[in-house]
Tab-separated table of N, CA and C in Angstrom:
chain	number	residue	atom	x	y	z
P	233	UNK	N	93.011	124.497	116.811
P	233	UNK	CA	92.026	123.617	117.504
P	233	UNK	C	90.855	123.829	117.307
P	234	UNK	N	90.371	124.794	117.888
P	234	UNK	CA	89.099	124.686	118.187
P	234	UNK	C	87.665	125.118	117.665
P	235	UNK	N	88.447	125.351	116.210
P	235	UNK	CA	87.702	125.795	115.382
P	235	UNK	C	87.273	124.392	114.100
P	236	UNK	N	88.044	123.602	114.521
P	236	UNK	CA	88.027	122.172	114.252
P	236	UNK	C	86.768	121.050	114.639
P	237	UNK	N	86.091	120.177	113.715
P	237	UNK	CA	84.611	119.890	114.276
P	237	UNK	C	84.929	118.849	114.353
P	238	UNK	N	83.974	118.139	115.077
P	238	UNK	CA	84.622	116.990	116.406
P	238	UNK	C	84.695	115.709	115.473
P	239	UNK	N	84.240	115.865	114.259
P	239	UNK	CA	84.731	114.200	113.373
P	239	UNK	C	85.944	114.411	113.259
P	240	UNK	N	86.914	115.454	112.733
P	240	UNK	CA	88.126	115.623	112.492
P	240	UNK	C	89.014	114.743	113.345
P	241	UNK	N	88.430	115.235	114.498
P	241	UNK	CA	88.620	114.138	115.810
P	241	UNK	C	88.670	112.997	115.956
P	242	UNK	N	87.409	112.761	115.715
P	242	UNK	CA	87.113	111.148	115.913
P	242	UNK	C	87.978	110.429	114.642
P	243	UNK	N	87.639	111.064	113.749
P	243	UNK	CA	88.402	110.488	112.515
P	243	UNK	C	90.210	110.058	112.883
P	244	UNK	N	90.401	111.145	113.215
P	244	UNK	CA	92.337	110.720	113.796
P	244	UNK	C	92.055	110.003	114.588
P	245	UNK	N	91.209	109.908	115.415
P	245	UNK	CA	91.228	108.718	116.359
P	245	UNK	C	90.761	107.722	116.135
P	246	UNK	N	90.216	107.272	115.416
P	246	UNK	CA	89.643	105.918	114.720
P	246	UNK	C	90.590	105.029	113.595
P	247	UNK	N	91.209	106.497	113.037
P	247	UNK	CA	92.077	105.815	111.675
P	247	UNK	C	93.634	106.211	111.909
P	248	UNK	N	93.525	107.298	112.040
P	248	UNK	CA	95.075	107.646	112.146
P	248	UNK	C	95.826	107.112	113.649
P	249	UNK	N	95.157	106.826	114.928
P	249	UNK	CA	96.155	106.333	115.784
P	249	UNK	C	96.439	104.668	115.609
P	250	UNK	N	95.918	103.867	114.835
P	250	UNK	CA	96.072	102.841	114.833
P	250	UNK	C	96.914	102.640	113.559
P	251	UNK	N	96.953	103.334	112.799
P	251	UNK	CA	97.997	103.576	111.943
P	251	UNK	C	99.394	103.620	112.022
P	252	UNK	N	99.736	104.692	113.206
P	252	UNK	CA	100.998	104.834	114.034
P	252	UNK	C	102.399	103.508	113.415
P	253	UNK	N	101.884	102.793	113.884
P	253	UNK	CA	102.909	101.267	114.120
P	253	UNK	C	103.126	101.588	112.408
P	254	UNK	N	101.756	101.169	111.498
P	254	UNK	CA	102.160	100.659	110.220
P	254	UNK	C	103.304	101.932	109.442
P	255	UNK	N	102.981	103.317	109.751
P	255	UNK	CA	103.883	103.967	108.960
P	255	UNK	C	105.049	104.045	109.708
P	256	UNK	N	105.511	103.630	111.197
P	256	UNK	CA	106.949	103.910	111.449
P	256	UNK	C	107.450	102.282	110.586
P	257	UNK	N	106.911	100.996	110.651
P	257	UNK	CA	107.070	99.842	110.068
P	257	UNK	C	107.595	100.405	108.076
P	258	UNK	N	106.363	101.353	107.339
P	258	UNK	CA	106.726	101.385	106.509
P	258	UNK	C	108.046	102.432	105.867
P	259	UNK	N	107.920	103.096	106.525
P	259	UNK	CA	109.336	104.074	107.201
P	259	UNK	C	110.594	103.725	107.659
P	260	UNK	N	110.762	102.729	108.112
P	260	UNK	CA	111.824	102.329	108.970
P	260	UNK	C	112.513	100.592	107.919
P	261	UNK	N	111.532	99.975	108.838
P	261	UNK	CA	111.659	98.401	108.501
P	261	UNK	C	111.323	98.251	107.050
P	262	UNK	N	110.456	98.684	106.529
P	262	UNK	CA	110.243	98.027	104.942
P	262	UNK	C	111.546	98.477	103.629
P	263	UNK	N	111.733	99.737	103.920
P	263	UNK	CA	112.818	100.373	102.629
P	263	UNK	C	114.086	99.272	102.829
P	264	UNK	N	114.471	98.703	104.482
P	264	UNK	CA	115.622	98.619	104.245
P	264	UNK	C	115.250	96.656	104.221
P	265	UNK	N	114.356	96.242	104.408
P	265	UNK	CA	113.616	94.900	103.845
P	265	UNK	C	113.917	94.298	102.048
P	266	UNK	N	113.090	95.462	101.897
P	266	UNK	CA	113.590	95.913	100.362
P	266	UNK	C	114.836	96.209	99.635
P	267	UNK	N	115.626	96.296	100.182
P	267	UNK	CA	117.298	97.016	99.161
P	267	UNK	C	117.480	95.010	99.732
P	268	UNK	N	117.476	94.543	101.153
P	268	UNK	CA	117.914	93.690	100.883
P	268	UNK	C	117.829	92.522	100.044
P	269	UNK	N	116.447	92.480	100.236
P	269	UNK	CA	115.641	91.037	99.143
P	269	UNK	C	116.279	91.698	97.644
P	270	UNK	N	116.124	92.864	97.321
P	270	UNK	CA	116.656	93.071	96.068
P	270	UNK	C	118.157	92.741	96.270
P	271	UNK	N	119.122	93.265	96.857
P	271	UNK	CA	120.277	92.351	97.082
P	271	UNK	C	120.418	90.993	96.834
P	272	UNK	N	119.809	89.643	97.740
P	272	UNK	CA	120.032	89.193	97.537
P	272	UNK	C	119.180	88.498	96.541
P	273	UNK	N	118.102	89.122	95.664
P	273	UNK	CA	117.876	88.219	94.502
P	273	UNK	C	118.689	88.645	92.858
P	274	UNK	N	119.598	90.164	93.486
P	274	UNK	CA	120.582	90.138	92.364
P	274	UNK	C	121.428	89.442	92.949
P	275	UNK	N	121.756	88.890	93.596
P	275	UNK	CA	123.284	88.194	94.052
P	275	UNK	C	122.815	86.791	93.313
P	276	UNK	N	121.822	86.279	93.817
P	276	UNK	CA	121.434	85.192	93.061
P	276	UNK	C	120.977	85.091	91.564
P	277	UNK	N	120.756	85.730	91.040
P	277	UNK	CA	120.784	86.298	89.592
P	277	UNK	C	122.324	86.072	88.933
P	278	UNK	N	122.828	86.782	89.502
P	278	UNK	CA	124.460	86.432	88.805
P	278	UNK	C	124.921	85.261	89.226
P	279	UNK	N	124.926	85.045	90.481
P	279	UNK	CA	125.473	83.733	90.853
P	279	UNK	C	124.837	82.265	89.626
P	280	UNK	N	123.814	82.820	89.497
P	280	UNK	CA	122.923	81.605	88.791
P	280	UNK	C	123.127	81.548	87.213
P	281	UNK	N	123.264	82.770	86.926
P	281	UNK	CA	123.146	83.388	85.164
P	281	UNK	C	124.817	84.216	84.553
P	282	UNK	N	125.268	84.549	85.458
P	282	UNK	CA	126.648	85.251	85.233
P	282	UNK	C	126.991	84.976	84.237
P	283	UNK	N	128.014	83.756	84.140
P	283	UNK	CA	128.627	82.879	82.970
P	283	UNK	C	127.574	82.678	81.941
P	284	UNK	N	126.292	82.176	82.179
P	284	UNK	CA	125.839	81.892	80.821
P	284	UNK	C	125.031	82.940	80.095
P	285	UNK	N	124.572	84.325	80.912
P	285	UNK	CA	123.728	85.363	80.405
P	285	UNK	C	124.494	86.505	81.285
P	286	UNK	N	125.319	87.362	80.772
P	286	UNK	CA	125.798	88.905	81.371
P	286	UNK	C	124.732	89.324	81.248
P	287	UNK	N	123.994	90.113	80.205
P	287	UNK	CA	123.175	90.364	79.851
P	287	UNK	C	121.823	90.702	80.833
P	288	UNK	N	121.551	89.252	81.485
P	288	UNK	CA	120.726	88.927	82.613
P	288	UNK	C	120.918	90.130	84.099
P	289	UNK	N	122.002	90.064	84.312
P	289	UNK	CA	122.621	90.561	85.506
P	289	UNK	C	122.424	92.192	85.255
P	290	UNK	N	123.109	92.440	84.263
P	290	UNK	CA	123.174	94.020	83.354
P	290	UNK	C	121.770	94.244	84.222
P	291	UNK	N	120.858	93.717	83.054
P	291	UNK	CA	119.468	93.777	83.570
P	291	UNK	C	118.945	94.093	85.242
P	292	UNK	N	119.202	92.570	85.606
P	292	UNK	CA	118.834	93.284	87.147
P	292	UNK	C	119.378	94.250	87.392
P	293	UNK	N	120.819	94.563	87.421
P	293	UNK	CA	121.235	95.651	88.571
P	293	UNK	C	120.832	97.203	87.858
P	294	UNK	N	120.117	96.928	86.712
P	294	UNK	CA	119.773	98.201	85.904
P	294	UNK	C	117.668	98.519	86.997
P	295	UNK	N	117.529	97.159	86.968
P	295	UNK	CA	115.686	97.206	87.208
P	295	UNK	C	115.765	98.020	88.738
P	296	UNK	N	116.731	97.882	89.433
P	296	UNK	CA	116.163	98.668	90.805
P	296	UNK	C	116.353	100.299	90.278
P	297	UNK	N	117.284	100.884	90.321
P	297	UNK	CA	116.993	102.475	90.010
P	297	UNK	C	116.144	102.155	88.930
P	298	UNK	N	115.775	101.912	87.944
P	298	UNK	CA	114.790	102.370	86.907
P	298	UNK	C	113.421	102.359	87.554
P	299	UNK	N	113.684	101.350	88.504
P	299	UNK	CA	111.964	101.440	89.344
P	299	UNK	C	111.852	102.471	90.175
P	300	UNK	N	112.819	102.491	90.893
P	300	UNK	CA	112.429	103.669	91.621
P	300	UNK	C	112.626	105.626	91.043
P	301	UNK	N	113.722	105.196	89.984
P	301	UNK	CA	113.117	106.621	89.023
P	301	UNK	C	111.808	106.662	88.566
P	302	UNK	N	111.329	105.427	88.211
P	302	UNK	CA	109.564	105.461	87.859
P	302	UNK	C	108.611	105.926	88.215
P	303	UNK	N	109.069	105.568	89.944
P	303	UNK	CA	107.684	105.802	90.995
P	303	UNK	C	108.140	106.726	92.224
P	304	UNK	N	109.299	107.159	92.142
P	304	UNK	CA	109.302	108.320	92.767
P	304	UNK	C	108.390	109.776	92.598
P	305	UNK	N	107.896	109.878	91.376
P	305	UNK	CA	107.269	111.119	90.556
P	305	UNK	C	105.852	110.890	91.454
P	306	UNK	N	105.395	109.851	91.648
P	306	UNK	CA	104.093	109.702	92.245
P	306	UNK	C	103.864	109.960	93.122
P	307	UNK	N	105.134	109.816	94.717
P	307	UNK	CA	104.641	110.411	95.487
P	307	UNK	C	103.862	111.707	96.096
P	308	UNK	N	103.702	112.331	94.823
P	308	UNK	CA	103.095	113.443	95.231
P	308	UNK	C	101.289	113.307	95.549
P	309	UNK	N	101.201	112.557	94.272
P	309	UNK	CA	99.908	111.880	93.427
P	309	UNK	C	99.352	111.390	94.876
P	310	UNK	N	99.915	110.054	95.735
P	310	UNK	CA	99.681	109.316	96.412
P	310	UNK	C	99.188	110.030	97.887
P	311	UNK	N	100.011	111.164	97.815
P	311	UNK	CA	100.048	112.002	99.397
P	311	UNK	C	98.899	112.753	98.774
P	312	UNK	N	98.310	113.342	97.788
P	312	UNK	CA	97.390	114.285	97.837
P	312	UNK	C	96.337	113.436	97.495
P	313	UNK	N	96.149	112.242	97.177
P	313	UNK	CA	95.295	111.597	97.505
P	313	UNK	C	94.243	110.714	98.693
P	314	UNK	N	95.583	110.367	99.364
P	314	UNK	CA	95.037	109.918	100.687
P	314	UNK	C	94.865	111.416	101.792
P	315	UNK	N	95.394	112.582	101.656
P	315	UNK	CA	94.792	113.904	101.983
P	315	UNK	C	93.417	113.740	101.412
P	316	UNK	N	92.396	113.680	100.720
P	316	UNK	CA	91.510	113.966	99.954
P	316	UNK	C	90.710	112.795	100.417
P	317	UNK	N	90.809	111.686	100.907
P	317	UNK	CA	90.624	110.676	101.195
P	317	UNK	C	90.406	110.750	102.772
P	318	UNK	N	91.312	111.504	103.660
P	318	UNK	CA	90.951	111.648	104.591
P	318	UNK	C	90.375	112.913	104.892
P	319	UNK	N	90.210	113.989	104.125
P	319	UNK	CA	88.751	115.071	104.137
P	319	UNK	C	87.808	115.032	104.132
P	320	UNK	N	87.338	113.971	102.929
P	320	UNK	CA	85.965	113.232	102.809
P	320	UNK	C	85.914	112.472	104.157
P	321	UNK	N	86.544	111.946	104.495
P	321	UNK	CA	86.092	110.247	105.857
P	321	UNK	C	86.025	111.653	106.921
P	322	UNK	N	86.537	112.397	107.212
P	322	UNK	CA	86.609	113.392	108.284
P	322	UNK	C	85.253	114.393	108.041
P	323	UNK	N	84.714	114.810	106.793
P	323	UNK	CA	83.948	115.168	106.436
P	323	UNK	C	82.523	114.545	106.605
P	324	UNK	N	82.700	113.107	106.500
P	324	UNK	CA	81.305	112.239	106.613
P	324	UNK	C	80.991	111.921	107.765
P	325	UNK	N	82.232	112.120	108.977
P	325	UNK	CA	82.073	111.461	110.191
P	325	UNK	C	81.559	113.187	110.939
P	326	UNK	N	81.804	113.963	110.759
P	326	UNK	CA	81.301	115.115	111.184
P	326	UNK	C	79.985	115.400	110.829
P	327	UNK	N	79.611	115.097	109.858
P	327	UNK	CA	78.232	115.042	109.301
P	327	UNK	C	77.463	114.219	110.042
P	328	UNK	N	77.569	112.811	110.288
P	328	UNK	CA	77.169	112.032	111.084
P	328	UNK	C	77.323	112.514	112.864
P	329	UNK	N	78.096	113.160	113.190
P	329	UNK	CA	78.013	113.653	114.316
P	329	UNK	C	77.325	114.547	114.634
P	330	UNK	N	77.096	115.745	113.758
P	330	UNK	CA	76.079	116.822	113.748
P	330	UNK	C	75.111	116.350	113.706
P	331	UNK	N	74.399	115.145	112.970
P	331	UNK	CA	73.478	114.739	112.498
P	331	UNK	C	72.548	114.121	114.140
P	332	UNK	N	73.705	113.143	114.747
P	332	UNK	CA	73.218	112.520	116.158
P	332	UNK	C	73.020	113.194	117.470
P	333	UNK	N	73.809	114.658	117.247
P	333	UNK	CA	74.238	115.714	118.228
P	333	UNK	C	72.573	116.096	117.953
P	334	UNK	N	71.840	116.650	116.938
P	334	UNK	CA	70.485	117.184	117.340
P	334	UNK	C	69.732	116.704	116.516
P	335	UNK	N	69.704	115.056	116.852
P	335	UNK	CA	68.454	114.670	115.987
P	335	UNK	C	67.483	114.610	116.838
P	336	UNK	N	66.886	115.007	117.925
P	336	UNK	CA	65.343	115.333	118.488
P	336	UNK	C	64.796	116.787	117.386
P	337	UNK	N	66.241	117.925	117.459
P	337	UNK	CA	65.381	119.108	116.487
P	337	UNK	C	65.314	118.969	115.337
P	338	UNK	N	66.361	117.997	114.644
P	338	UNK	CA	66.015	117.744	113.012
P	338	UNK	C	64.752	117.002	113.461
P	339	UNK	N	64.554	116.297	114.000
P	339	UNK	CA	63.290	115.314	113.565
P	339	UNK	C	61.584	116.089	113.933
P	340	UNK	N	61.926	116.788	115.254
P	340	UNK	CA	61.075	117.848	115.584
P	340	UNK	C	60.220	119.033	114.070
P	341	UNK	N	61.698	119.273	113.782
P	341	UNK	CA	61.201	120.575	112.528
P	341	UNK	C	61.109	119.894	111.228
P	342	UNK	N	60.971	118.480	111.114
P	342	UNK	CA	61.149	117.744	109.862
P	342	UNK	C	62.514	117.706	109.021
P	343	UNK	N	63.575	118.039	109.771
P	343	UNK	CA	64.555	117.807	108.444
P	343	UNK	C	65.237	117.017	108.183
P	344	UNK	N	64.618	115.981	108.447
P	344	UNK	CA	65.388	114.418	108.896
P	344	UNK	C	66.160	113.891	107.133
P	345	UNK	N	65.253	114.235	106.288
P	345	UNK	CA	65.254	113.644	104.772
P	345	UNK	C	66.494	114.532	104.639
P	346	UNK	N	66.387	116.284	104.844
P	346	UNK	CA	67.611	116.967	104.156
P	346	UNK	C	68.705	116.403	105.068
P	347	UNK	N	69.016	115.889	106.110
P	347	UNK	CA	70.074	115.168	107.006
P	347	UNK	C	70.461	113.567	106.290
P	348	UNK	N	69.572	113.341	105.973
P	348	UNK	CA	69.869	111.786	105.148
P	348	UNK	C	70.637	112.371	103.823
P	349	UNK	N	70.392	112.806	102.899
P	349	UNK	CA	70.391	113.347	102.077
P	349	UNK	C	71.913	113.820	102.345
P	350	UNK	N	72.178	114.634	102.961
P	350	UNK	CA	73.408	115.332	103.204
P	350	UNK	C	74.517	114.389	103.659
P	351	UNK	N	74.166	113.693	104.081
P	351	UNK	CA	75.127	112.345	105.213
P	351	UNK	C	75.361	111.507	104.021
P	352	UNK	N	74.330	111.261	103.008
P	352	UNK	CA	74.315	110.339	101.878
P	352	UNK	C	75.573	110.905	100.733
P	353	UNK	N	75.226	112.216	100.633
P	353	UNK	CA	76.383	112.823	99.787
P	353	UNK	C	77.790	113.126	99.919
P	354	UNK	N	77.629	113.255	101.290
P	354	UNK	CA	79.293	113.159	101.819
P	354	UNK	C	79.523	111.418	102.094
P	355	UNK	N	78.801	110.558	102.634
P	355	UNK	CA	79.478	109.516	102.862
P	355	UNK	C	79.658	108.593	101.047
P	356	UNK	N	78.490	108.897	100.163
P	356	UNK	CA	79.040	109.029	99.205
P	356	UNK	C	80.618	109.362	98.457
P	357	UNK	N	81.005	110.762	98.403
P	357	UNK	CA	81.974	111.479	98.400
P	357	UNK	C	83.207	110.784	98.988
P	358	UNK	N	83.248	110.263	100.172
P	358	UNK	CA	84.123	109.239	101.338
P	358	UNK	C	84.563	108.442	100.249
P	359	UNK	N	83.632	107.629	100.213
P	359	UNK	CA	83.635	105.951	99.381
P	359	UNK	C	84.334	106.208	97.911
P	360	UNK	N	83.847	107.422	97.390
P	360	UNK	CA	84.589	107.802	96.001
P	360	UNK	C	86.191	107.693	95.763
P	361	UNK	N	86.042	108.616	97.146
P	361	UNK	CA	87.763	108.944	96.863
P	361	UNK	C	88.263	107.363	98.149
P	362	UNK	N	87.853	106.824	98.447
P	362	UNK	CA	88.266	105.564	99.128
P	362	UNK	C	89.083	104.944	97.640
P	363	UNK	N	88.028	104.622	96.563
P	363	UNK	CA	88.272	104.351	95.634
P	363	UNK	C	88.956	104.484	94.685
P	364	UNK	N	89.192	105.722	94.749
P	364	UNK	CA	90.412	106.473	93.961
P	364	UNK	C	91.455	106.323	94.585
P	365	UNK	N	91.762	106.270	95.940
P	365	UNK	CA	93.152	106.339	96.010
P	365	UNK	C	93.382	104.208	96.292
P	366	UNK	N	92.719	103.541	96.095
P	366	UNK	CA	92.810	102.349	95.664
P	366	UNK	C	93.936	102.021	94.715
P	367	UNK	N	92.882	102.882	93.766
P	367	UNK	CA	92.927	102.784	91.699
P	367	UNK	C	94.434	103.395	91.526
P	368	UNK	N	94.631	104.241	92.476
P	368	UNK	CA	96.032	104.883	92.368
P	368	UNK	C	97.327	104.580	92.844
P	369	UNK	N	96.702	103.542	93.881
P	369	UNK	CA	97.840	102.391	94.592
P	369	UNK	C	97.999	101.124	93.509
P	370	UNK	N	96.463	100.721	93.302
P	370	UNK	CA	97.321	99.931	91.939
P	370	UNK	C	97.841	100.053	90.700
P	371	UNK	N	97.551	101.483	90.972
P	371	UNK	CA	98.404	101.844	89.195
P	371	UNK	C	99.640	101.905	89.342
P	372	UNK	N	100.317	102.485	90.438
P	372	UNK	CA	101.537	102.603	90.950
P	372	UNK	C	102.337	101.521	91.658
Protein backbone atom coordinates (compact mmCIF):
# COMPACT_ATOMS: atom_id res chain seq x y z
CA UNK A 1 0.00 0.00 0.00
CA UNK A 2 2.87 2.39 0.75
CA UNK A 3 4.27 2.26 -2.79
CA UNK A 4 1.00 3.46 -4.34
CA UNK A 5 0.85 7.08 -5.33
CA UNK A 6 -1.39 9.56 -3.58
CA UNK A 7 -3.30 10.08 -6.83
CA UNK A 8 -4.55 6.51 -6.73
CA UNK A 9 -5.87 7.01 -3.20
CA UNK A 10 -7.46 10.34 -4.10
CA UNK A 11 -9.04 8.84 -7.20
CA UNK A 12 -10.52 6.03 -5.13
CA UNK A 13 -11.95 8.47 -2.59
CA UNK A 14 -13.35 10.79 -5.24
CA UNK A 15 -14.81 8.20 -7.60
CA UNK A 16 -14.92 4.73 -6.08
CA UNK A 17 -16.38 5.53 -2.65
CA UNK A 18 -19.45 7.37 -4.02
CA UNK A 19 -20.09 4.44 -6.39
CA UNK A 20 -20.59 1.89 -3.58
CA UNK A 21 -24.38 2.43 -3.30
CA UNK A 22 -24.71 2.24 -7.10
CA UNK A 23 -22.74 -1.01 -7.22
CA UNK A 24 -24.89 -2.53 -4.49
CA UNK A 25 -28.03 -1.49 -6.38
CA UNK A 26 -26.70 -2.85 -9.68
CA UNK A 27 -25.75 -6.19 -8.13
CA UNK A 28 -28.80 -6.80 -5.95
CA UNK A 29 -31.95 -4.93 -6.90
CA UNK A 30 -31.48 -4.29 -10.61
CA UNK A 31 -31.27 -7.96 -11.72
CA UNK A 32 -34.37 -8.73 -9.69
CA UNK A 33 -36.23 -5.75 -11.16
CA UNK A 34 -35.22 -6.76 -14.69
CA UNK A 35 -36.38 -10.34 -14.13
CA UNK A 36 -39.73 -9.24 -12.69
CA UNK A 37 -40.26 -6.72 -15.52
CA UNK A 38 -39.41 -9.34 -18.16
CA UNK A 39 -41.81 -11.86 -16.64
CA UNK A 40 -44.59 -9.26 -16.46
CA UNK A 41 -44.00 -8.26 -20.09
CA UNK A 42 -44.01 -11.86 -21.26
CA UNK A 43 -47.20 -12.52 -19.30
CA UNK A 44 -48.86 -9.48 -20.89
CA UNK A 45 -47.78 -10.60 -24.36
CA UNK A 46 -49.13 -14.08 -23.68
CA UNK A 47 -52.38 -12.70 -22.26
CA UNK A 48 -52.86 -10.29 -25.16
CA UNK A 49 -51.61 -12.29 -28.15
CA UNK A 50 -51.62 -15.90 -26.88
CA UNK A 51 -54.70 -16.97 -28.82
CA UNK A 52 -54.01 -14.89 -31.91
CA UNK A 53 -50.26 -15.40 -32.40
CA UNK A 54 -48.63 -18.09 -30.26
CA UNK A 55 -45.40 -17.61 -32.24
CA UNK A 56 -45.07 -14.15 -30.75
CA UNK A 57 -45.27 -15.66 -27.27
CA UNK A 58 -42.50 -18.14 -28.12
CA UNK A 59 -40.35 -15.32 -29.48
CA UNK A 60 -40.90 -13.39 -26.25
CA UNK A 61 -39.97 -16.40 -24.11
CA UNK A 62 -36.83 -17.07 -26.15
CA UNK A 63 -35.68 -13.43 -26.31
CA UNK A 64 -34.67 -13.23 -22.65
CA UNK A 65 -32.22 -16.20 -22.65
CA UNK A 66 -30.89 -15.15 -26.04
CA UNK A 67 -30.21 -11.63 -24.74
CA UNK A 68 -28.34 -13.05 -21.75
CA UNK A 69 -26.33 -15.42 -23.96
CA UNK A 70 -25.35 -12.58 -26.28
CA UNK A 71 -24.35 -10.06 -23.60
CA UNK A 72 -22.62 -12.45 -21.16
CA UNK A 73 -19.34 -12.77 -23.14
CA UNK A 74 -18.90 -8.99 -23.07
CA UNK A 75 -18.56 -8.83 -19.27
CA UNK A 76 -14.78 -9.36 -19.47
CA UNK A 77 -14.40 -6.61 -22.07
CA UNK A 78 -16.43 -4.19 -19.95
CA UNK A 79 -14.42 -5.05 -16.83
CA UNK A 80 -11.07 -4.53 -18.62
CA UNK A 81 -12.30 -1.27 -20.14
CA UNK A 82 -13.34 0.09 -16.76
CA UNK A 83 -10.06 -1.00 -15.13
CA UNK A 84 -8.08 0.76 -17.87
CA UNK A 85 -10.25 3.86 -17.47
CA UNK A 86 -9.67 3.89 -13.70
CA UNK A 87 -5.91 3.45 -14.15
CA UNK A 88 -5.80 6.38 -16.58
CA UNK A 89 -7.79 8.55 -14.16
CA UNK A 90 -5.52 7.58 -11.30
CA UNK A 91 -2.46 8.42 -13.39
CA UNK A 92 -3.88 11.84 -14.23
CA UNK A 93 -4.68 12.51 -10.58
CA UNK A 94 -1.17 11.42 -9.57
CA UNK A 95 0.38 13.69 -12.17
CA UNK A 96 -1.67 16.64 -10.97
CA UNK A 97 -0.82 15.91 -7.33
CA UNK A 98 2.90 15.61 -8.08
CA UNK A 99 2.87 18.86 -10.05
CA UNK A 100 1.06 20.74 -7.30
CA UNK A 101 3.23 19.19 -4.60
CA UNK A 102 6.45 20.42 -6.18
CA UNK A 103 5.19 23.51 -8.00
CA UNK A 104 7.81 25.88 -6.59
CA UNK A 105 10.70 23.58 -7.48
CA UNK A 106 9.32 22.95 -10.96
CA UNK A 107 8.83 26.65 -11.64
CA UNK A 108 12.24 27.62 -10.29
CA UNK A 109 13.99 25.02 -12.44
CA UNK A 110 12.05 25.97 -15.57
CA UNK A 111 10.24 22.65 -15.93
CA UNK A 112 6.73 24.05 -16.00
CA UNK A 113 6.28 23.47 -19.74
CA UNK A 114 7.40 19.86 -19.37
CA UNK A 115 4.97 19.36 -16.46
CA UNK A 116 2.13 20.91 -18.44
CA UNK A 117 2.87 18.60 -21.35
CA UNK A 118 3.04 15.55 -19.09
CA UNK A 119 -0.27 16.42 -17.44
CA UNK A 120 -1.87 17.14 -20.84
CA UNK A 121 -0.78 13.71 -22.14
CA UNK A 122 -2.14 11.89 -19.11
CA UNK A 123 -5.33 13.92 -19.16
CA UNK A 124 -5.83 13.18 -22.85
CA UNK A 125 -5.33 9.46 -22.19
CA UNK A 126 -7.83 9.59 -19.33
CA UNK A 127 -10.47 11.29 -21.48
CA UNK A 128 -9.80 8.85 -24.32
CA UNK A 129 -10.35 5.90 -21.98
CA UNK A 130 -13.56 7.49 -20.68
CA UNK A 131 -14.90 7.91 -24.22
CA UNK A 132 -13.85 4.35 -25.08
CA UNK A 133 -15.76 3.03 -22.05
CA UNK A 134 -18.86 4.96 -23.14
CA UNK A 135 -18.63 3.48 -26.65
CA UNK A 136 -18.25 -0.05 -25.27
CA UNK A 137 -21.30 0.44 -23.02
CA UNK A 138 -23.30 1.84 -25.96
CA UNK A 139 -22.43 -1.12 -28.17
CA UNK A 140 -23.15 -3.75 -25.54
